[in-house]
Each structure stands twice: as structure tokens, then as C-alpha cells.
Amino acid sequence: MERRRHYVYPDPASLAGAFACEVSNFLMEVSDSGKPVHVALSGGSTPLSIFKQLKDTTLKEHWTFVRLYWVDERCVPPDHEESNYGNALKSMIQPLDLPGEHLHRIRGEEDPASEAARYGQMLSEQLPVERGVPVFDWIWLGMGEDGHTASIFPDQLHLWNSPESCAVATHPGTGQKRITLTGNVINAARRVSFLVTGEKKAPLLNEIIMKEGRYLEYPAFYVAPDSGNLEWFMDKDATSWL
Ligand code: 6PG
């Protein structure tokens, strides 16, 4: 049974606060269960604001059973300003002093094809595997103004259906190589949360949610977890065309 839920907030700050509460609730449930859970983080400005909230609202011990992964990574070193891992490290992981053995970054400094293969293999070793696909407990996604999600861009939509868990993508504007989870892993997750803010995303968000216009061209449209557990956290600006 599909349980798509749309949550709209006045602005990015209140969205970040609300989502951070969701995360805190999740952390409490996980601590009670005592079983490791696997969470994949996206890059971009929206997740970054949430990391900063979590730095201030959670404690190291709340994360004891959480293993962190990345949805995608730019092919840059971890200390590069564009590194998704590097930004999460500075804004949340280091301040909370989360243990290194609980972090599974994509090594953007390595050869892209080799690292995509390594990361996919690692996921199969670290996560539960169902029907041949590693299963995350929770994946946090953003959506670009062009309808990309993870690092799957409209001009490389075939990567969504890759049989591999990870693929090498190319940013259409800059040519920057990226490593990304593919659609089968994203849609196998037990819970997927989209975090979408800003008026520039309103036209595409409307097409995707209303299934109008060129929605079939947008990778974000294909996020439909088998669990049915898909949440859209949006701000008012992003939903202004709905
Ligand atoms: C990346 C992200 C990407 C991001 C979207 C939205 O590496 O850039 O994973 O998919 O989530 O571009 O980014 P904003 O939240 O900054 O709009």
C-alpha cells in the first residue's frame, strides 16, 4: 500500500527543523531496537541545513546504531568544498564526533568506475540484500531544478535502470564526474524522504507530482520505493505551482 506523504513548510528553516525532529524520532526508535540501521545522505544545500540542525539537537550516543552512507558523491577529494561527504563531516559528523567506522563515504578521489564497483560491492556486504539489491533503512534525496535526483540527470536517465547498485554519472553542465546510487537501490529502501525547497523547483515539482508535461524525462519522477514509504518535505516556494 502506497503511503506517499506530502509535508509543506513555510520556509527552508522550518522544513529543516521539522525533518530534524523526524530524524530524532528515528534515532530514538533505533536506540530502543539496538539493531544497526543504514541511512544514505544526499548532498546539496537542503540536507546541509538539516545536518546543522542535527548537530545542535542530537548527541553522539543517539547515533550509536546508525551507519551512514552517501547517495552520491562528486569525484573530488573529501576535503574539496564540493564533497558531499566533506560537507556532512564538517557540519554534523565531526561536531558530533561520530565514529569513523560507522561512516561509509564514496571515495571521490578514486577512479570513478572502480569506486562505483567497490561501493556497490560494499553495500551488498554491509546491508541486508533482498532480491539481489542492498536495502537501506532510509534514504534522503534532494531534487535539482532539472529534475535530477541523486546524481542521475535527465540526459542520463538510463542510469536509473542500471542493474548495478552504483554508477558513474556526468554533470551535464560542468562535465564533473559523479558516483551515484541507481534506481533499483533507491526504490528498494524501506523509507525515502525527498527534501525540496525553493521556487526554482516549483515548475518541475508540479509536473512530477501532477504527472504533467515532461515528467517522464525527470529522474526524480521514478522515485517510487517498493515499500510505498515515500515522503515529500517541501517548502511553500517549491509547492507554489501545485
Ligand atoms: C548533489 C546532490 C543532489 C542534490 C540536488 C538538490 O550531490 O548535488 O545529491 O542530488 O540533492 O541537486 O540540491 P539542493 O538541495 O541544494 O537544491
PDB file of N, CA and C and ligand atoms in Angstrom, residues 42-47 72 74 84 142-144 148-151 178 201, ligand 1:
ATOM      1  N   SER A  42      22.113  12.603   0.983  1.00  0.00           N
ATOM      2  CA  SER A  42      22.409  13.312  -0.257  1.00  0.00           C
ATOM      3  C   SER A  42      23.219  14.566   0.041  1.00  0.00           C
ATOM      4  N   GLY A  43      23.730  15.157  -1.029  1.00  0.00           N
ATOM      5  CA  GLY A  43      24.419  16.435  -0.894  1.00  0.00           C
ATOM      6  C   GLY A  43      23.454  17.565  -1.185  1.00  0.00           C
ATOM      7  N   GLY A  44      24.025  18.748  -1.367  1.00  0.00           N
ATOM      8  CA  GLY A  44      23.192  19.900  -1.677  1.00  0.00           C
ATOM      9  C   GLY A  44      22.884  20.728  -0.440  1.00  0.00           C
ATOM     10  N   SER A  45      22.228  21.861  -0.661  1.00  0.00           N
ATOM     11  CA  SER A  45      22.031  22.843   0.423  1.00  0.00           C
ATOM     12  C   SER A  45      20.947  22.420   1.412  1.00  0.00           C
ATOM     13  N   THR A  46      19.916  21.725   0.916  1.00  0.00           N
ATOM     14  CA  THR A  46      18.817  21.349   1.822  1.00  0.00           C
ATOM     15  C   THR A  46      19.287  20.376   2.894  1.00  0.00           C
ATOM     16  N   PRO A  47      19.934  19.269   2.512  1.00  0.00           N
ATOM     17  CA  PRO A  47      20.447  18.370   3.551  1.00  0.00           C
ATOM     18  C   PRO A  47      21.438  19.073   4.480  1.00  0.00           C
ATOM     19  N   ASP A  72      25.215   9.918  -3.311  1.00  0.00           N
ATOM     20  CA  ASP A  72      26.069  10.243  -4.444  1.00  0.00           C
ATOM     21  C   ASP A  72      27.241  11.086  -3.952  1.00  0.00           C
ATOM     22  N   ARG A  74      30.520  13.742  -5.561  1.00  0.00           N
ATOM     23  CA  ARG A  74      31.289  14.338  -6.655  1.00  0.00           C
ATOM     24  C   ARG A  74      32.666  13.691  -6.663  1.00  0.00           C
ATOM     25  N   ASN A  84      30.305  15.983  -0.946  1.00  0.00           N
ATOM     26  CA  ASN A  84      29.111  15.769  -0.124  1.00  0.00           C
ATOM     27  C   ASN A  84      29.497  15.202   1.241  1.00  0.00           C
ATOM     28  N   GLY A 142      17.547  14.805  -2.522  1.00  0.00           N
ATOM     29  CA  GLY A 142      17.186  16.151  -2.966  1.00  0.00           C
ATOM     30  C   GLY A 142      16.697  16.039  -4.402  1.00  0.00           C
ATOM     31  N   MET A 143      16.249  17.166  -4.947  1.00  0.00           N
ATOM     32  CA  MET A 143      15.866  17.205  -6.350  1.00  0.00           C
ATOM     33  C   MET A 143      16.427  18.483  -6.964  1.00  0.00           C
ATOM     34  N   GLY A 144      17.112  18.335  -8.066  1.00  0.00           N
ATOM     35  CA  GLY A 144      17.655  19.525  -8.727  1.00  0.00           C
ATOM     36  C   GLY A 144      16.597  20.252  -9.539  1.00  0.00           C
ATOM     37  N   HIS A 148      16.807  16.264 -11.654  1.00  0.00           N
ATOM     38  CA  HIS A 148      17.722  15.169 -11.264  1.00  0.00           C
ATOM     39  C   HIS A 148      17.517  14.846  -9.795  1.00  0.00           C
ATOM     40  N   THR A 149      17.871  13.637  -9.453  1.00  0.00           N
ATOM     41  CA  THR A 149      17.958  13.251  -8.048  1.00  0.00           C
ATOM     42  C   THR A 149      19.141  12.314  -7.911  1.00  0.00           C
ATOM     43  N   ALA A 150      19.672  12.230  -6.700  1.00  0.00           N
ATOM     44  CA  ALA A 150      20.993  11.599  -6.551  1.00  0.00           C
ATOM     45  C   ALA A 150      21.901  12.340  -7.536  1.00  0.00           C
ATOM     46  N   SER A 151      22.683  11.606  -8.317  1.00  0.00           N
ATOM     47  CA  SER A 151      23.394  12.288  -9.420  1.00  0.00           C
ATOM     48  C   SER A 151      22.989  11.663 -10.739  1.00  0.00           C
ATOM     49  N   ARG A 178      30.592  12.003 -11.352  1.00  0.00           N
ATOM     50  CA  ARG A 178      29.991  11.731 -10.054  1.00  0.00           C
ATOM     51  C   ARG A 178      29.726  10.241  -9.926  1.00  0.00           C
ATOM     52  N   LYS A 201      12.252  25.206  -8.213  1.00  0.00           N
ATOM     53  CA  LYS A 201      11.874  23.803  -8.396  1.00  0.00           C
ATOM     54  C   LYS A 201      10.369  23.631  -8.570  1.00  0.00           C
TER      55      LYS A 201
HETATM   56  C1  6PG B   1      24.301  16.508  -5.145  1.00  0.00           C
HETATM   57  C2  6PG B   1      23.002  16.046  -4.579  1.00  0.00           C
HETATM   58  C3  6PG B   1      21.882  16.447  -5.488  1.00  0.00           C
HETATM   59  C4  6PG B   1      21.057  17.416  -4.684  1.00  0.00           C
HETATM   60  C5  6PG B   1      20.125  18.207  -5.559  1.00  0.00           C
HETATM   61  C6  6PG B   1      19.342  19.224  -4.733  1.00  0.00           C
HETATM   62  O1  6PG B   1      25.312  15.830  -4.970  1.00  0.00           O
HETATM   63  O2  6PG B   1      24.271  17.625  -5.699  1.00  0.00           O
HETATM   64  O3  6PG B   1      22.936  14.777  -4.162  1.00  0.00           O
HETATM   65  O4  6PG B   1      21.078  15.406  -5.949  1.00  0.00           O
HETATM   66  O5  6PG B   1      20.317  16.678  -3.714  1.00  0.00           O
HETATM   67  O6  6PG B   1      20.905  18.868  -6.526  1.00  0.00           O
HETATM   68  O7  6PG B   1      20.266  20.090  -4.137  1.00  0.00           O
HETATM   69  P1  6PG B   1      19.726  21.334  -3.247  1.00  0.00           P
HETATM   70  O8  6PG B   1      19.119  20.728  -2.025  1.00  0.00           O
HETATM   71  O9  6PG B   1      20.988  22.129  -2.962  1.00  0.00           O
HETATM   72  O10 6PG B   1      18.742  22.067  -4.071  1.00  0.00           O
END
